[in-house]
PDB file of C-alpha atoms and ligand atoms in Angstrom:
ATOM      1  CA  MET A   1      52.832  56.120  -0.376  1.00 54.00           C
ATOM      2  CA  LYS A   2      53.697  57.750   2.979  1.00 58.00           C
ATOM      3  CA  LYS A   3      50.653  56.158   4.488  1.00 60.00           C
ATOM      4  CA  LEU A   4      51.683  52.776   3.188  1.00 57.00           C
ATOM      5  CA  ILE A   5      55.196  53.052   4.647  1.00 55.00           C
ATOM      6  CA  LEU A   6      53.804  54.138   8.004  1.00 51.00           C
ATOM      7  CA  LEU A   7      51.376  51.249   8.012  1.00 52.00           C
ATOM      8  CA  SER A   8      54.045  48.684   7.183  1.00 56.00           C
ATOM      9  CA  LEU A   9      56.302  50.106   9.900  1.00 49.00           C
ATOM     10  CA  LEU A  10      53.507  49.746  12.418  1.00 48.00           C
ATOM     11  CA  VAL A  11      52.757  46.187  11.356  1.00 49.00           C
ATOM     12  CA  THR A  12      56.422  45.111  11.452  1.00 48.00           C
ATOM     13  CA  GLY A  13      56.930  46.809  14.819  1.00 44.00           C
ATOM     14  CA  SER A  14      54.036  45.050  16.470  1.00 43.00           C
ATOM     15  CA  LEU A  15      55.042  41.697  14.988  1.00 45.00           C
ATOM     16  CA  ILE A  16      58.554  41.998  16.381  1.00 43.00           C
ATOM     17  CA  ALA A  17      57.292  43.165  19.776  1.00 38.00           C
ATOM     18  CA  ASP A  18      55.033  40.133  19.881  1.00 39.00           C
ATOM     19  CA  SER A  19      58.095  37.833  19.531  1.00 45.00           C
ATOM     20  CA  SER A  20      55.893  35.385  17.650  1.00 46.00           C
ATOM     21  CA  PHE A  21      57.049  36.932  14.386  1.00 50.00           C
ATOM     22  CA  LEU A  22      55.368  35.081  11.515  1.00 53.00           C
ATOM     23  CA  GLY A  23      53.845  32.769  14.113  1.00 62.00           C
ATOM     24  CA  ALA A  24      57.220  31.351  15.204  1.00 77.00           C
ATOM     25  CA  LYS A  25      57.399  30.395  18.874  1.00 87.00           C
ATOM     26  CA  ARG A  26      60.483  29.712  20.951  1.00 87.00           C
ATOM     27  CA  GLY A  27      60.139  26.318  22.591  1.00 91.00           C
ATOM     28  CA  VAL A  28      57.779  23.397  22.141  1.00 94.00           C
ATOM     29  CA  ALA A  29      54.031  23.344  22.819  1.00 94.00           C
ATOM     30  CA  PRO A  30      53.212  22.513  26.483  1.00 95.00           C
ATOM     31  CA  VAL A  31      51.517  19.218  27.433  1.00 97.00           C
ATOM     32  CA  ASN A  32      47.738  19.512  27.557  1.00 96.00           C
ATOM     33  CA  ASP A  33      46.399  16.004  28.037  1.00 98.00           C
ATOM     34  CA  LYS A  34      45.374  14.632  31.427  1.00 97.00           C
ATOM     35  CA  LEU A  35      45.631  10.947  30.535  1.00 98.00           C
ATOM     36  CA  TYR A  36      49.110  11.449  29.102  1.00 98.00           C
ATOM     37  CA  GLU A  37      50.241  13.224  32.262  1.00 98.00           C
ATOM     38  CA  LYS A  38      48.766  10.513  34.458  1.00 98.00           C
ATOM     39  CA  GLU A  39      50.243   7.554  32.593  1.00 98.00           C
ATOM     40  CA  CYS A  40      53.472   8.929  31.161  1.00 98.00           C
ATOM     41  CA  ALA A  41      54.763  11.284  33.837  1.00 97.00           C
ATOM     42  CA  SER A  42      54.725   9.049  36.911  1.00 96.00           C
ATOM     43  CA  CYS A  43      58.284   7.783  36.395  1.00 97.00           C
ATOM     44  CA  HIS A  44      59.752  10.847  34.686  1.00 97.00           C
ATOM     45  CA  PHE A  45      59.191  14.290  33.214  1.00 97.00           C
ATOM     46  CA  ALA A  46      56.199  14.640  30.887  1.00 98.00           C
ATOM     47  CA  TYR A  47      58.082  15.001  27.608  1.00 98.00           C
ATOM     48  CA  GLN A  48      56.165  17.295  25.266  1.00 98.00           C
ATOM     49  CA  PRO A  49      54.850  15.460  22.169  1.00 98.00           C
ATOM     50  CA  GLY A  50      56.568  18.123  20.035  1.00 97.00           C
ATOM     51  CA  LEU A  51      59.986  16.833  21.132  1.00 97.00           C
ATOM     52  CA  LEU A  52      59.790  13.820  18.774  1.00 98.00           C
ATOM     53  CA  PRO A  53      58.275  13.118  15.349  1.00 97.00           C
ATOM     54  CA  GLY A  54      55.189  10.932  14.964  1.00 98.00           C
ATOM     55  CA  LYS A  55      57.139   7.892  13.756  1.00 98.00           C
ATOM     56  CA  SER A  56      59.114   7.924  17.033  1.00 98.00           C
ATOM     57  CA  TRP A  57      55.962   7.975  19.145  1.00 98.00           C
ATOM     58  CA  VAL A  58      54.479   5.105  17.114  1.00 98.00           C
ATOM     59  CA  LYS A  59      57.609   3.033  17.744  1.00 98.00           C
ATOM     60  CA  LEU A  60      57.821   3.959  21.441  1.00 98.00           C
ATOM     61  CA  MET A  61      54.138   3.226  22.119  1.00 98.00           C
ATOM     62  CA  GLY A  62      54.495  -0.115  20.327  1.00 98.00           C
ATOM     63  CA  GLY A  63      57.131  -1.303  22.796  1.00 98.00           C
ATOM     64  CA  LEU A  64      55.918  -0.207  26.221  1.00 98.00           C
ATOM     65  CA  ASP A  65      56.307  -3.701  27.725  1.00 98.00           C
ATOM     66  CA  ASN A  66      60.062  -3.230  27.350  1.00 97.00           C
ATOM     67  CA  HIS A  67      60.395   0.536  27.803  1.00 98.00           C
ATOM     68  CA  PHE A  68      63.986   1.465  28.683  1.00 98.00           C
ATOM     69  CA  ASP A  69      64.232  -1.749  30.720  1.00 97.00           C
ATOM     70  CA  THR A  70      60.948  -1.197  32.536  1.00 98.00           C
ATOM     71  CA  ASP A  71      57.398  -2.322  31.878  1.00 98.00           C
ATOM     72  CA  ALA A  72      55.197   0.698  31.140  1.00 98.00           C
ATOM     73  CA  SER A  73      52.365  -1.172  29.385  1.00 98.00           C
ATOM     74  CA  LEU A  74      48.880   0.291  29.234  1.00 98.00           C
ATOM     75  CA  THR A  75      45.461  -1.089  28.401  1.00 98.00           C
ATOM     76  CA  PRO A  76      44.926  -1.165  24.602  1.00 98.00           C
ATOM     77  CA  GLU A  77      42.329   1.654  24.936  1.00 98.00           C
ATOM     78  CA  ASP A  78      44.665   3.970  26.860  1.00 98.00           C
ATOM     79  CA  ASN A  79      47.549   3.150  24.531  1.00 98.00           C
ATOM     80  CA  LYS A  80      45.404   4.125  21.551  1.00 98.00           C
ATOM     81  CA  LYS A  81      44.241   7.393  23.145  1.00 98.00           C
ATOM     82  CA  ILE A  82      47.747   8.441  24.196  1.00 98.00           C
ATOM     83  CA  LEU A  83      49.276   7.489  20.847  1.00 98.00           C
ATOM     84  CA  LYS A  84      46.655   9.617  19.113  1.00 98.00           C
ATOM     85  CA  TYR A  85      47.475  12.588  21.344  1.00 98.00           C
ATOM     86  CA  LEU A  86      51.226  12.175  20.757  1.00 98.00           C
ATOM     87  CA  VAL A  87      50.955  11.787  16.989  1.00 98.00           C
ATOM     88  CA  ASN A  88      48.518  14.686  16.623  1.00 97.00           C
ATOM     89  CA  ASN A  89      50.955  16.938  18.496  1.00 97.00           C
ATOM     90  CA  SER A  90      54.299  15.551  17.316  1.00 97.00           C
ATOM     91  CA  ALA A  91      57.300  17.617  16.203  1.00 96.00           C
ATOM     92  CA  GLU A  92      56.399  17.830  12.501  1.00 93.00           C
ATOM     93  CA  LYS A  93      52.930  19.187  13.362  1.00 92.00           C
ATOM     94  CA  PHE A  94      54.515  22.212  15.033  1.00 83.00           C
ATOM     95  CA  THR A  95      56.507  23.928  12.326  1.00 79.00           C
ATOM     96  CA  ASN A  96      55.780  27.220  14.121  1.00 88.00           C
ATOM     97  CA  TYR A  97      57.676  26.074  17.245  1.00 93.00           C
ATOM     98  CA  LYS A  98      61.398  26.589  16.762  1.00 92.00           C
ATOM     99  CA  ARG A  99      62.619  23.634  18.874  1.00 94.00           C
ATOM    100  CA  SER A 100      60.171  21.116  17.378  1.00 95.00           C
ATOM    101  CA  LYS A 101      61.251  22.153  13.933  1.00 94.00           C
ATOM    102  CA  LYS A 102      64.956  21.857  14.726  1.00 95.00           C
ATOM    103  CA  ILE A 103      64.597  18.456  16.375  1.00 96.00           C
ATOM    104  CA  ASN A 104      62.519  17.129  13.503  1.00 96.00           C
ATOM    105  CA  ASN A 105      64.888  18.484  10.865  1.00 96.00           C
ATOM    106  CA  SER A 106      67.829  16.797  12.609  1.00 97.00           C
ATOM    107  CA  ILE A 107      66.333  13.311  12.266  1.00 97.00           C
ATOM    108  CA  ARG A 108      67.226  11.439   9.076  1.00 97.00           C
ATOM    109  CA  SER A 109      64.572   9.604   7.116  1.00 96.00           C
ATOM    110  CA  ASP A 110      66.211   6.240   7.876  1.00 97.00           C
ATOM    111  CA  GLU A 111      66.292   6.665  11.681  1.00 97.00           C
ATOM    112  CA  THR A 112      63.575   6.498  14.330  1.00 98.00           C
ATOM    113  CA  PRO A 113      64.958   7.545  17.728  1.00 98.00           C
ATOM    114  CA  ILE A 114      62.647   6.791  20.654  1.00 98.00           C
ATOM    115  CA  ALA A 115      64.504   9.152  23.002  1.00 98.00           C
ATOM    116  CA  VAL A 116      64.704  12.915  22.682  1.00 98.00           C
ATOM    117  CA  SER A 117      68.204  12.611  24.106  1.00 97.00           C
ATOM    118  CA  GLN A 118      69.203  10.476  21.104  1.00 97.00           C
ATOM    119  CA  THR A 119      68.221  12.984  18.444  1.00 97.00           C
ATOM    120  CA  ARG A 120      71.047  14.702  16.590  1.00 97.00           C
ATOM    121  CA  TYR A 121      69.887  18.189  17.537  1.00 97.00           C
ATOM    122  CA  PHE A 122      69.744  17.270  21.228  1.00 98.00           C
ATOM    123  CA  ILE A 123      73.182  15.618  21.192  1.00 98.00           C
ATOM    124  CA  LYS A 124      74.706  18.668  19.542  1.00 97.00           C
ATOM    125  CA  LYS A 125      73.142  21.010  22.088  1.00 97.00           C
ATOM    126  CA  HIS A 126      74.246  18.995  25.138  1.00 97.00           C
ATOM    127  CA  ARG A 127      77.736  17.855  24.263  1.00 96.00           C
ATOM    128  CA  GLU A 128      79.504  20.654  26.155  1.00 95.00           C
ATOM    129  CA  ILE A 129      78.104  19.621  29.541  1.00 97.00           C
ATOM    130  CA  LYS A 130      80.669  17.859  31.733  1.00 96.00           C
ATOM    131  CA  LYS A 131      79.678  14.283  32.544  1.00 97.00           C
ATOM    132  CA  LYS A 132      79.952  14.781  36.317  1.00 97.00           C
ATOM    133  CA  PHE A 133      77.071  17.272  36.173  1.00 97.00           C
ATOM    134  CA  ILE A 134      74.894  14.759  34.341  1.00 98.00           C
ATOM    135  CA  ILE A 135      75.553  11.636  36.389  1.00 98.00           C
ATOM    136  CA  GLN A 136      75.369  13.411  39.778  1.00 98.00           C
ATOM    137  CA  LYS A 137      72.405  12.302  41.897  1.00 97.00           C
ATOM    138  CA  GLU A 138      70.454  15.576  41.436  1.00 98.00           C
ATOM    139  CA  VAL A 139      70.286  14.934  37.680  1.00 98.00           C
ATOM    140  CA  GLY A 140      71.015  11.267  36.923  1.00 97.00           C
ATOM    141  CA  SER A 141      70.738  11.393  33.138  1.00 97.00           C
ATOM    142  CA  LEU A 142      70.068  13.772  30.277  1.00 98.00           C
ATOM    143  CA  ALA A 143      66.517  12.409  30.190  1.00 98.00           C
ATOM    144  CA  ASN A 144      65.830  14.413  33.363  1.00 98.00           C
ATOM    145  CA  CYS A 145      65.087  17.652  31.489  1.00 98.00           C
ATOM    146  CA  ALA A 146      63.528  19.546  34.385  1.00 98.00           C
ATOM    147  CA  ALA A 147      66.590  19.061  36.616  1.00 98.00           C
ATOM    148  CA  CYS A 148      68.432  21.696  34.544  1.00 98.00           C
ATOM    149  CA  HIS A 149      65.740  23.444  32.508  1.00 97.00           C
ATOM    150  CA  THR A 150      63.756  25.343  35.139  1.00 96.00           C
ATOM    151  CA  THR A 151      60.935  26.101  32.683  1.00 96.00           C
ATOM    152  CA  ALA A 152      60.858  22.684  30.970  1.00 97.00           C
ATOM    153  CA  ALA A 153      57.251  22.056  32.016  1.00 96.00           C
ATOM    154  CA  LYS A 154      56.214  25.114  29.990  1.00 95.00           C
ATOM    155  CA  GLY A 155      58.059  23.788  26.950  1.00 95.00           C
ATOM    156  CA  LEU A 156      60.719  26.508  27.274  1.00 95.00           C
ATOM    157  CA  TYR A 157      64.341  25.379  27.014  1.00 96.00           C
ATOM    158  CA  GLY A 158      66.164  28.658  26.383  1.00 93.00           C
ATOM    159  CA  GLU A 159      69.609  29.327  27.821  1.00 92.00           C
ATOM    160  CA  ARG A 160      68.367  31.971  30.251  1.00 92.00           C
ATOM    161  CA  ASP A 161      66.335  29.362  32.112  1.00 95.00           C
ATOM    162  CA  ILE A 162      69.036  26.737  32.557  1.00 97.00           C
ATOM    163  CA  ASN A 163      70.329  26.082  36.055  1.00 97.00           C
ATOM    164  CA  ILE A 164      72.463  22.951  36.435  1.00 97.00           C
ATOM    165  CA  PRO A 165      72.606  21.651  40.031  1.00 97.00           C
ATOM    166  CA  ASN A 166      76.006  22.351  41.663  1.00 96.00           C
ATOM    167  CA  TYR A 167      77.072  24.297  38.584  1.00 95.00           C
ATOM    168  CA  GLY A 168      74.646  27.205  38.364  1.00 94.00           C
ATOM    169  CA  ASN A 169      73.274  29.264  35.534  1.00 93.00           C
ATOM    170  CA  TRP A 170      74.555  28.192  32.151  1.00 89.00           C
ATOM    171  CA  ASP A 171      74.154  31.746  30.929  1.00 74.00           C
ATOM    172  CA  ASP A 172      76.763  33.167  33.302  1.00 63.00           C
ATOM    173  CA  ASP A 173      79.962  32.201  31.515  1.00 55.00           C
TER     174      ASP A 173
HETATM  175  C1  HEC B   1      57.438   2.494  34.923  1.00 83.81           C
HETATM  176  C2  HEC B   1      58.096   3.752  34.677  1.00 83.81           C
HETATM  177  C3  HEC B   1      57.829   4.444  33.340  1.00 83.81           C
HETATM  178  C4  HEC B   1      56.609   4.785  32.785  1.00 83.81           C
HETATM  179  C5  HEC B   1      55.218   4.520  33.336  1.00 83.81           C
HETATM  180  C6  HEC B   1      56.915   5.472  31.544  1.00 83.81           C
HETATM  181  N1  HEC B   1      58.262   5.582  31.371  1.00 83.81           N
HETATM  182 FE1  HEC B   1      59.223   6.556  29.855  1.00 83.81          FE
HETATM  183  N2  HEC B   1      61.007   6.040  30.641  1.00 83.81           N
HETATM  184  C7  HEC B   1      61.204   5.289  31.790  1.00 83.81           C
HETATM  185  C8  HEC B   1      62.633   5.146  32.025  1.00 83.81           C
HETATM  186  C9  HEC B   1      63.275   4.390  33.185  1.00 83.81           C
HETATM  187  C10 HEC B   1      63.277   5.847  30.979  1.00 83.81           C
HETATM  188  C11 HEC B   1      64.799   6.027  30.804  1.00 83.81           C
HETATM  189  C12 HEC B   1      65.196   7.312  31.516  1.00 83.81           C
HETATM  190  C13 HEC B   1      66.674   7.610  31.492  1.00 83.81           C
HETATM  191  O1  HEC B   1      67.325   7.343  30.473  1.00 83.81           O
HETATM  192  O2  HEC B   1      67.167   8.192  32.469  1.00 83.81           O
HETATM  193  C14 HEC B   1      62.242   6.403  30.150  1.00 83.81           C
HETATM  194  C15 HEC B   1      62.480   7.170  29.035  1.00 83.81           C
HETATM  195  C16 HEC B   1      61.504   7.730  28.212  1.00 83.81           C
HETATM  196  C17 HEC B   1      61.774   8.551  27.054  1.00 83.81           C
HETATM  197  C18 HEC B   1      63.151   8.959  26.519  1.00 83.81           C
HETATM  198  C19 HEC B   1      63.712  10.152  27.276  1.00 83.81           C
HETATM  199  C20 HEC B   1      64.989  10.635  26.649  1.00 83.81           C
HETATM  200  O3  HEC B   1      64.927  11.527  25.800  1.00 83.81           O
HETATM  201  O4  HEC B   1      66.059  10.096  26.972  1.00 83.81           O
HETATM  202  C21 HEC B   1      60.561   8.880  26.507  1.00 83.81           C
HETATM  203  C22 HEC B   1      60.333   9.750  25.284  1.00 83.81           C
HETATM  204  C23 HEC B   1      59.550   8.267  27.329  1.00 83.81           C
HETATM  205  N3  HEC B   1      60.150   7.587  28.369  1.00 83.81           N
HETATM  206  C24 HEC B   1      58.188   8.348  27.088  1.00 83.81           C
HETATM  207  C25 HEC B   1      57.223   7.720  27.863  1.00 83.81           C
HETATM  208  C26 HEC B   1      55.819   7.689  27.522  1.00 83.81           C
HETATM  209  C27 HEC B   1      55.203   8.331  26.300  1.00 83.81           C
HETATM  210  C28 HEC B   1      55.176   7.017  28.530  1.00 83.81           C
HETATM  211  C29 HEC B   1      53.711   6.717  28.659  1.00 83.81           C
HETATM  212  C30 HEC B   1      53.156   5.833  27.662  1.00 83.81           C
HETATM  213  C31 HEC B   1      56.208   6.611  29.493  1.00 83.81           C
HETATM  214  N4  HEC B   1      57.427   7.039  29.042  1.00 83.81           N
HETATM  215  C32 HEC B   1      55.958   5.929  30.666  1.00 83.81           C
HETATM  216  C33 HEC B   1      60.227   4.799  32.616  1.00 83.81           C
HETATM  217  C34 HEC B   1      58.869   4.948  32.436  1.00 83.81           C
HETATM  218  C1  HEC B   2      72.456  18.420  32.824  1.00 83.81           C
HETATM  219  C2  HEC B   2      71.547  19.504  32.499  1.00 83.81           C
HETATM  220  C3  HEC B   2      70.587  19.332  31.344  1.00 83.81           C
HETATM  221  C4  HEC B   2      69.628  18.352  31.155  1.00 83.81           C
HETATM  222  C5  HEC B   2      69.328  17.179  32.054  1.00 83.81           C
HETATM  223  C6  HEC B   2      68.952  18.683  29.917  1.00 83.81           C
HETATM  224  N1  HEC B   2      69.473  19.812  29.373  1.00 83.81           N
HETATM  225 FE1  HEC B   2      68.859  20.728  27.664  1.00 83.81          FE
HETATM  226  N2  HEC B   2      70.380  22.039  27.795  1.00 83.81           N
HETATM  227  C7  HEC B   2      71.293  22.114  28.836  1.00 83.81           C
HETATM  228  C8  HEC B   2      72.276  23.139  28.526  1.00 83.81           C
HETATM  229  C9  HEC B   2      73.429  23.555  29.408  1.00 83.81           C
HETATM  230  C10 HEC B   2      71.912  23.681  27.265  1.00 83.81           C
HETATM  231  C11 HEC B   2      72.566  24.837  26.530  1.00 83.81           C
HETATM  232  C12 HEC B   2      73.560  24.350  25.531  1.00 83.81           C
HETATM  233  C13 HEC B   2      74.151  25.513  24.777  1.00 83.81           C
HETATM  234  O1  HEC B   2      73.479  26.040  23.897  1.00 83.81           O
HETATM  235  O2  HEC B   2      75.250  25.908  25.088  1.00 83.81           O
HETATM  236  C14 HEC B   2      70.713  22.959  26.841  1.00 83.81           C
HETATM  237  C15 HEC B   2      70.046  23.212  25.659  1.00 83.81           C
HETATM  238  C16 HEC B   2      68.828  22.663  25.308  1.00 83.81           C
HETATM  239  C17 HEC B   2      68.051  23.051  24.162  1.00 83.81           C
HETATM  240  C18 HEC B   2      68.404  24.142  23.162  1.00 83.81           C
HETATM  241  C19 HEC B   2      68.013  25.476  23.738  1.00 83.81           C
HETATM  242  C20 HEC B   2      68.551  26.623  22.961  1.00 83.81           C
HETATM  243  O3  HEC B   2      68.071  27.746  23.192  1.00 83.81           O
HETATM  244  O4  HEC B   2      69.456  26.455  22.134  1.00 83.81           O
HETATM  245  C21 HEC B   2      66.912  22.287  24.181  1.00 83.81           C
HETATM  246  C22 HEC B   2      65.749  22.343  23.206  1.00 83.81           C
HETATM  247  C23 HEC B   2      67.014  21.407  25.322  1.00 83.81           C
HETATM  248  N3  HEC B   2      68.188  21.672  25.984  1.00 83.81           N
HETATM  249  C24 HEC B   2      66.060  20.473  25.673  1.00 83.81           C
HETATM  250  C25 HEC B   2      66.246  19.520  26.667  1.00 83.81           C
HETATM  251  C26 HEC B   2      65.341  18.411  26.891  1.00 83.81           C
HETATM  252  C27 HEC B   2      64.064  18.162  26.132  1.00 83.81           C
HETATM  253  C28 HEC B   2      65.871  17.673  27.906  1.00 83.81           C
HETATM  254  C29 HEC B   2      65.374  16.362  28.448  1.00 83.81           C
HETATM  255  C30 HEC B   2      65.107  15.284  27.465  1.00 83.81           C
HETATM  256  C31 HEC B   2      67.096  18.349  28.342  1.00 83.81           C
HETATM  257  N4  HEC B   2      67.293  19.444  27.549  1.00 83.81           N
HETATM  258  C32 HEC B   2      67.921  17.928  29.377  1.00 83.81           C
HETATM  259  C33 HEC B   2      71.263  21.358  29.976  1.00 83.81           C
HETATM  260  C34 HEC B   2      70.483  20.241  30.202  1.00 83.81           C
END
């Protein structure tokens, strides 16, 4: 019995120290596809596939000729490859990543947002930010994740790593 208790203490201790307790990870999985980075991060931040569910990526990739008022069309081959990457790595595939799970759970079955910034979870998390800090030239819009989240490229969006231009660390107050 004593041995068993000791063993379970050791196991629990190392799991907690690892921070990936039960496999749960903090942010979203980082981007790991060269073609996606080349084609989808020339105008803006390379949004991680785990920030939206598969149905959103299908809809977005089906309307690239009119993509947020720009033309972002690809060849059919590249479109197919990128869509496959996005769907294979979409939010519902990453139940072990906390942010993917929360974003996905916030989307109702009858809605298909094609912007991360239009998901319920995102809106809830960003509603306290004063508009002047969003529309200022250093940021522009909430779609510009990396302007405030210093570790956005790693898929980490935690409060400790938020630094809003001309405002400072979010953590401080
Ligand atoms: C020609 C420029 C251009 C290219 C190329 C482009 N985009 Fe965009 N994208 C935009 C613009 C402009 C917006 C709107 C940004 C804003 O609201 O500030 C946008 C917004 C988005 C958003 C929503 C961001 C949010 O949460 O508000 C997603 C997701 C997105 N793009 C994905 C993609 C993907 C995937 C590709 C590659 C297939 C791609 N984009 C290629 C111009 C582009
Ligand atoms: C104007 C600065 C700004 C921009 C741009 C921005 N964020 Fe945030 N974000 C924040 C702040 C501030 C918070 C913390 C809100 C709180 O919990 O009080 C936050 C919170 C978050 C959280 C929750 C983190 C947590 O630990 O609770 C996620 C996930 C997130 N942002 C993702 C994104 C993504 C993805 C984008 C781009 C599509 C983005 N953000 C754009 C400022 C920004």
